[in-house]
Backbone as CSV, one residue per row, in Angstrom:
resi,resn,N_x,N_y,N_z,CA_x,CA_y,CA_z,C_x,C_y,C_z
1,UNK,-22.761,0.313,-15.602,-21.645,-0.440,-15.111,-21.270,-1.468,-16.169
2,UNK,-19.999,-1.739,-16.538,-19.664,-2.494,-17.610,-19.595,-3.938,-16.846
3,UNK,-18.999,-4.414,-15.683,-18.394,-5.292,-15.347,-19.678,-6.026,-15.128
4,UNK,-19.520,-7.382,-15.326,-20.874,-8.170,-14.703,-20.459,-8.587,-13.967
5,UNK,-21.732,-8.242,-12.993,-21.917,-8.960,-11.745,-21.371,-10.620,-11.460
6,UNK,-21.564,-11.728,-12.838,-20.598,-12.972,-12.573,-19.354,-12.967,-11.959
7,UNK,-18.878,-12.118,-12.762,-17.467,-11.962,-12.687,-16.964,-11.664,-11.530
8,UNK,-17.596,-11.052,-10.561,-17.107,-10.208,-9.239,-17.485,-11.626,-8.311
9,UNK,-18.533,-12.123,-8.393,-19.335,-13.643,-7.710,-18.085,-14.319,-7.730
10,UNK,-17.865,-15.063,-8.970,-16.681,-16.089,-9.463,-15.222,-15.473,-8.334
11,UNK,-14.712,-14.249,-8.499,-13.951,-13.835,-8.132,-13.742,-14.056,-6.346
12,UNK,-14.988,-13.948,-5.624,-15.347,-13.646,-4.503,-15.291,-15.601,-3.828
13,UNK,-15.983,-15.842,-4.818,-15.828,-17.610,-4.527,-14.596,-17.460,-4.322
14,UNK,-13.511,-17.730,-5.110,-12.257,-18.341,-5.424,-11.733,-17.761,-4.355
15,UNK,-12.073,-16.452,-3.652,-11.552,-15.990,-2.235,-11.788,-16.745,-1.523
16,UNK,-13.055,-16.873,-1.115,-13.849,-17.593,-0.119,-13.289,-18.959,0.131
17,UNK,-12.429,-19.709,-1.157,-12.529,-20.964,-0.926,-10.459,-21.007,-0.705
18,UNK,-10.280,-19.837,-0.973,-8.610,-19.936,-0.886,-7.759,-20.076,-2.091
19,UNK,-8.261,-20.134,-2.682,-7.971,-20.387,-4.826,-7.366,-19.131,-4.693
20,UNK,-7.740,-18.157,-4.685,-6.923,-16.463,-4.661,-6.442,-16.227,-3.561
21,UNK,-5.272,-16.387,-3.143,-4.806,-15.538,-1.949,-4.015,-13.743,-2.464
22,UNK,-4.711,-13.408,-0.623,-4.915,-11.452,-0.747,-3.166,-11.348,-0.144
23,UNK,-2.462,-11.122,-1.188,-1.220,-10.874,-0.862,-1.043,-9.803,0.278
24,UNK,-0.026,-9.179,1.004,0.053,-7.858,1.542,-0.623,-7.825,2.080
25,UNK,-1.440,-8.384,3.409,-2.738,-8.210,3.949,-2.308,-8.014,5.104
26,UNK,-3.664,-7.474,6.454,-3.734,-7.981,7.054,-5.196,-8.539,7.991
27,UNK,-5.019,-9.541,8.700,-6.236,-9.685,9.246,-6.756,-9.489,10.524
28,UNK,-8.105,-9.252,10.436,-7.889,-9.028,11.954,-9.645,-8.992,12.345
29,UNK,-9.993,-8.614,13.637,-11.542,-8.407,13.993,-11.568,-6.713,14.523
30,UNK,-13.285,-6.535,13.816,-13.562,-5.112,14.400,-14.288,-4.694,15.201
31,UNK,-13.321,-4.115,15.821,-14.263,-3.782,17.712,-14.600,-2.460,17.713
32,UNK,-16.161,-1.940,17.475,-16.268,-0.825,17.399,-17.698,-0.296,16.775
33,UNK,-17.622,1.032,16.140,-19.373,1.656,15.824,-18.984,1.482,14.015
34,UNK,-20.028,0.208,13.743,-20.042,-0.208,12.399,-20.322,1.120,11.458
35,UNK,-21.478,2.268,11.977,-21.338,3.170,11.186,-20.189,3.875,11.159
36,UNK,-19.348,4.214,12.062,-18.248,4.898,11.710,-16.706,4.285,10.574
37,UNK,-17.198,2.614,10.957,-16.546,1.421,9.987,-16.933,2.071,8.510
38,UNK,-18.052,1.753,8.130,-18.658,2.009,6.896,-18.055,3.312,6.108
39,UNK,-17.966,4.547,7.072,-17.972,5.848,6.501,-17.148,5.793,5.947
40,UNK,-15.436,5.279,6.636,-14.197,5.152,6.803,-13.919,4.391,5.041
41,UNK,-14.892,3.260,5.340,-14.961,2.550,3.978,-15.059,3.060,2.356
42,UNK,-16.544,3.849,2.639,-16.725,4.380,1.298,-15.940,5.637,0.908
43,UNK,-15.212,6.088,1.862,-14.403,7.402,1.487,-13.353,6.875,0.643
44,UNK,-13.123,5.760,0.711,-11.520,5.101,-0.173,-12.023,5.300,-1.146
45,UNK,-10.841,4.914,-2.155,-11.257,4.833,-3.745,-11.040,3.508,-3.759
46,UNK,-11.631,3.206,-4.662,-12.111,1.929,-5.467,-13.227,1.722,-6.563
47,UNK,-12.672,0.533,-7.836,-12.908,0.160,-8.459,-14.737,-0.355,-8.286
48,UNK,-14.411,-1.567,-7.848,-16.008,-1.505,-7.257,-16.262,-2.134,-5.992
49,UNK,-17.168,-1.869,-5.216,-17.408,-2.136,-4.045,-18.624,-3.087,-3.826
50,UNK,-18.472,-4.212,-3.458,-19.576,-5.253,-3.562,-19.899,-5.842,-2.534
51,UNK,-21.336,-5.655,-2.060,-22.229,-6.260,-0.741,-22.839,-7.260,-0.720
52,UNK,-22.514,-8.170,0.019,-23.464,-9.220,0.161,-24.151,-9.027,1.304
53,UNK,-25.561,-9.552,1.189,-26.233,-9.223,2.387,-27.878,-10.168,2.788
54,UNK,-28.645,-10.501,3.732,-29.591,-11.741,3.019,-31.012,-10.827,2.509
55,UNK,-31.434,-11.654,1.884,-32.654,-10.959,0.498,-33.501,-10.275,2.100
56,UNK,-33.944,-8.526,1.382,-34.728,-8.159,2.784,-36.041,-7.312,1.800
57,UNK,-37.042,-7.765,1.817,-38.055,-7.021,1.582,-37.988,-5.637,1.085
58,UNK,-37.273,-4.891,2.901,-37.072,-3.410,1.851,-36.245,-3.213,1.354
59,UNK,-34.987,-3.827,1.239,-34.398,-3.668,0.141,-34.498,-3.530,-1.686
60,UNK,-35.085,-4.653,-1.484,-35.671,-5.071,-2.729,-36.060,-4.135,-3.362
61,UNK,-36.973,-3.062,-2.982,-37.633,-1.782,-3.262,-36.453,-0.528,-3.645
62,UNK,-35.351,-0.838,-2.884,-34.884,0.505,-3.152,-34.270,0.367,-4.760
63,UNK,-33.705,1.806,-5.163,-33.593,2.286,-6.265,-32.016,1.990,-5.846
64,UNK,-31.021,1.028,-6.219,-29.575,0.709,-5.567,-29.681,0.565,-7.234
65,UNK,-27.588,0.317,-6.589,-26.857,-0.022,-7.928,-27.175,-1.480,-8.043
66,UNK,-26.773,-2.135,-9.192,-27.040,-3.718,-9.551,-27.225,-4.621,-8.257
67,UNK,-28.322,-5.428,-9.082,-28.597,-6.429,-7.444,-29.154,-7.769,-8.330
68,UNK,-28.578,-8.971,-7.553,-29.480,-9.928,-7.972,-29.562,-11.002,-6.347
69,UNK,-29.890,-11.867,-7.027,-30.432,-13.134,-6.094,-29.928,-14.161,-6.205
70,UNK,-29.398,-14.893,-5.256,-28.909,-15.908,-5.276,-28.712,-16.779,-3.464
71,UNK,-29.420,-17.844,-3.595,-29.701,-18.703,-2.235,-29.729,-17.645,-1.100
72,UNK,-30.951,-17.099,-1.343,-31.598,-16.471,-0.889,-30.564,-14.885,-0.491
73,UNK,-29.489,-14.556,-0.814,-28.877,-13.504,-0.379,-29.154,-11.955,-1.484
74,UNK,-28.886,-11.090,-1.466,-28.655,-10.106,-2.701,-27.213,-9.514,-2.675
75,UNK,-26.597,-9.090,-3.430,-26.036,-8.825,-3.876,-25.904,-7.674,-4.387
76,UNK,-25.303,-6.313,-4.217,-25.415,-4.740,-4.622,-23.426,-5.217,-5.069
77,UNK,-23.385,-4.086,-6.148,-22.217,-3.819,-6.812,-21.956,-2.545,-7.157
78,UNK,-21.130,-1.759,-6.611,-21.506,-0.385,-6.928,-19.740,0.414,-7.684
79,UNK,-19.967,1.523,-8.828,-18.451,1.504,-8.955,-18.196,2.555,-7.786
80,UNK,-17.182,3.745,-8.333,-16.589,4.774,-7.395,-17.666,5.365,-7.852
81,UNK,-18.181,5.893,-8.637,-19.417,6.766,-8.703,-20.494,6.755,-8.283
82,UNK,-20.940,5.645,-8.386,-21.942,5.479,-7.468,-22.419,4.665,-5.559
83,UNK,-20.655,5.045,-5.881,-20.841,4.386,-3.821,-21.836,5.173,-2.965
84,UNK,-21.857,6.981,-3.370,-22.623,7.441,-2.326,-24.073,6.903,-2.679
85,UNK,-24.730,6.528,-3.523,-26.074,5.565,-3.755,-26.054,4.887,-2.702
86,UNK,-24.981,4.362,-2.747,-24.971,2.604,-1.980,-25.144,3.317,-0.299
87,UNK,-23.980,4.204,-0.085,-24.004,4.747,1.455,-25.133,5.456,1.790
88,UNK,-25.798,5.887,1.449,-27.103,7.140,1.614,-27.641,6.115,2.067
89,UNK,-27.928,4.420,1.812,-28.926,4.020,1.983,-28.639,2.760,2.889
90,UNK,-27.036,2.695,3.273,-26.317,2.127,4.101,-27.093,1.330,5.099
91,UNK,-27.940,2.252,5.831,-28.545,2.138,7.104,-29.635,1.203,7.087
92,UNK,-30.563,0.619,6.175,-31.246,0.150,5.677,-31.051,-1.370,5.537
93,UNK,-29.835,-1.876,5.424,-29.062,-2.612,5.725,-29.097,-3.396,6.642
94,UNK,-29.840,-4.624,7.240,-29.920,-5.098,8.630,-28.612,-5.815,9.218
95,UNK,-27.936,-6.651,8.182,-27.332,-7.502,8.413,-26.146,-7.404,7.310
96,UNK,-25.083,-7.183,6.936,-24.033,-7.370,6.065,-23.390,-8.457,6.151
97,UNK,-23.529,-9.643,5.351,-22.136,-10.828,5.215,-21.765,-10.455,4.853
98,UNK,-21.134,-9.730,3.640,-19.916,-9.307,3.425,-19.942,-8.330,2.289
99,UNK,-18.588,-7.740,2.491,-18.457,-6.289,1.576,-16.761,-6.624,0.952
100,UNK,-16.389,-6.807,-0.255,-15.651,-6.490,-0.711,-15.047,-5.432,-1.762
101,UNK,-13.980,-5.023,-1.666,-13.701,-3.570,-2.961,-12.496,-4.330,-3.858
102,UNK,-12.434,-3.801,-5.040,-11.589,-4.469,-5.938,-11.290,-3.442,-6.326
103,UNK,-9.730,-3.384,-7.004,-9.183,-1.939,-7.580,-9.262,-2.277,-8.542
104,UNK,-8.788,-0.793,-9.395,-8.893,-1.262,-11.379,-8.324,-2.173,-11.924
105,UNK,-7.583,-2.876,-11.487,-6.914,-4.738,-11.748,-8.059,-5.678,-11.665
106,UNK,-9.051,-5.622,-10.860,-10.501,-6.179,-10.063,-9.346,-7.174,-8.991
107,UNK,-8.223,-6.526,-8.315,-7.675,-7.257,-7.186,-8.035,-6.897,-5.947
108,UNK,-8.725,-7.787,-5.211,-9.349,-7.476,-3.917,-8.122,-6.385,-3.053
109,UNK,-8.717,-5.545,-2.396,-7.864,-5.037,-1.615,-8.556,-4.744,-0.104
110,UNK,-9.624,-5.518,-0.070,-10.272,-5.027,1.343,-11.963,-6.151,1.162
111,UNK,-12.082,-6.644,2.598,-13.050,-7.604,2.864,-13.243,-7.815,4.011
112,UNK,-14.484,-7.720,4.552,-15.321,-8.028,5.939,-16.322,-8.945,5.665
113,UNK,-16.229,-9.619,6.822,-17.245,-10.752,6.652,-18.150,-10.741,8.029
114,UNK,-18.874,-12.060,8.231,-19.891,-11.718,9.411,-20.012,-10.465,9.777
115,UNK,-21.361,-9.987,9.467,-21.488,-8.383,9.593,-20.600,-7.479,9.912
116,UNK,-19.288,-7.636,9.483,-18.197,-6.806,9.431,-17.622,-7.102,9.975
117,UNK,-17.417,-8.046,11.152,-16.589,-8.693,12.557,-14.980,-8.395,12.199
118,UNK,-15.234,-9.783,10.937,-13.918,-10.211,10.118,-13.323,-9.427,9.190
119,UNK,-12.487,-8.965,9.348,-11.403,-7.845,8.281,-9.988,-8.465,7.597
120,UNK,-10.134,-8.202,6.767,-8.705,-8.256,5.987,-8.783,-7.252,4.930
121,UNK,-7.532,-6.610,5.055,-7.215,-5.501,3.806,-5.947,-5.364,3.452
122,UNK,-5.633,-4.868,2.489,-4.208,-4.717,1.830,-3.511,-3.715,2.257
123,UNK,-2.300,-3.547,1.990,-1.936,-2.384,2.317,-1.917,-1.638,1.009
124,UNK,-2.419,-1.717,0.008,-2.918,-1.110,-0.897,-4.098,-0.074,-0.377
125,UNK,-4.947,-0.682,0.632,-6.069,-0.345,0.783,-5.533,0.677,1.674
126,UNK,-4.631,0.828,2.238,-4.260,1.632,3.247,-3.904,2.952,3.021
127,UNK,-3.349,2.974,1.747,-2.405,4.104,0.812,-3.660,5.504,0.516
């Protein structure tokens, strides 16, 4: 993977704090079977797809795309090639804060937060 992991962090802040607003969006909550959420997810295309999630023992162990640590959470980054890595092992997963995808611009086009509750996506993401 070329992109560093900073870069996607930095990016994800400046969301988080309102510095970047997700043009074309919309928002909303998800009522429903998170695995069927997920599937729906990794079938899109995208640039890269990035999980936040809190540090879990077995995680730690698995063989995933890039991961680091930070106040106590990890962090997986995966591109289009290697999303099915990331999904095979989906389940493993206790808790998701959040998942964002960035297209080849690295412009967010899709984000869930509290274990997926919270949604916003583009209509980019829709296409």
């Amino acid at each position: 993977m070329t992109l560093d992991i900073d870069k996607i962090i930095v990016l994800i802040e400046k969301i988080e704090k309102g510095l970047i607003e997700i043009k074309n969006r919309i928002d909303g909550s998800f009522i429903g079977d998170k695995n069927n959420f997920l599937e729906v997810i990794f079938q899109k295309r995208f640039k890269y797809l990035f999980i936040q999630t809190f540090k879990d023992k077995d995680l730690i162990s698995l063989s995933l795309p890039k991961k680091e640590y930070k106040n106590n959470l990890m962090f997986f980054v995966a591109n289009e090639k290697e999303r099915g890595i990331l999904f095979q092992n989906i389940e493993k997963f206790k808790y998701i804060e959040s998942i964002y995808i960035f297209d080849n611009e690295l412009n967010c086009v899709f984000y869930a937060n509290d274990n997926l509750e919270d949604v916003t996506l583009t209509l980019e993401f829709l296409k």
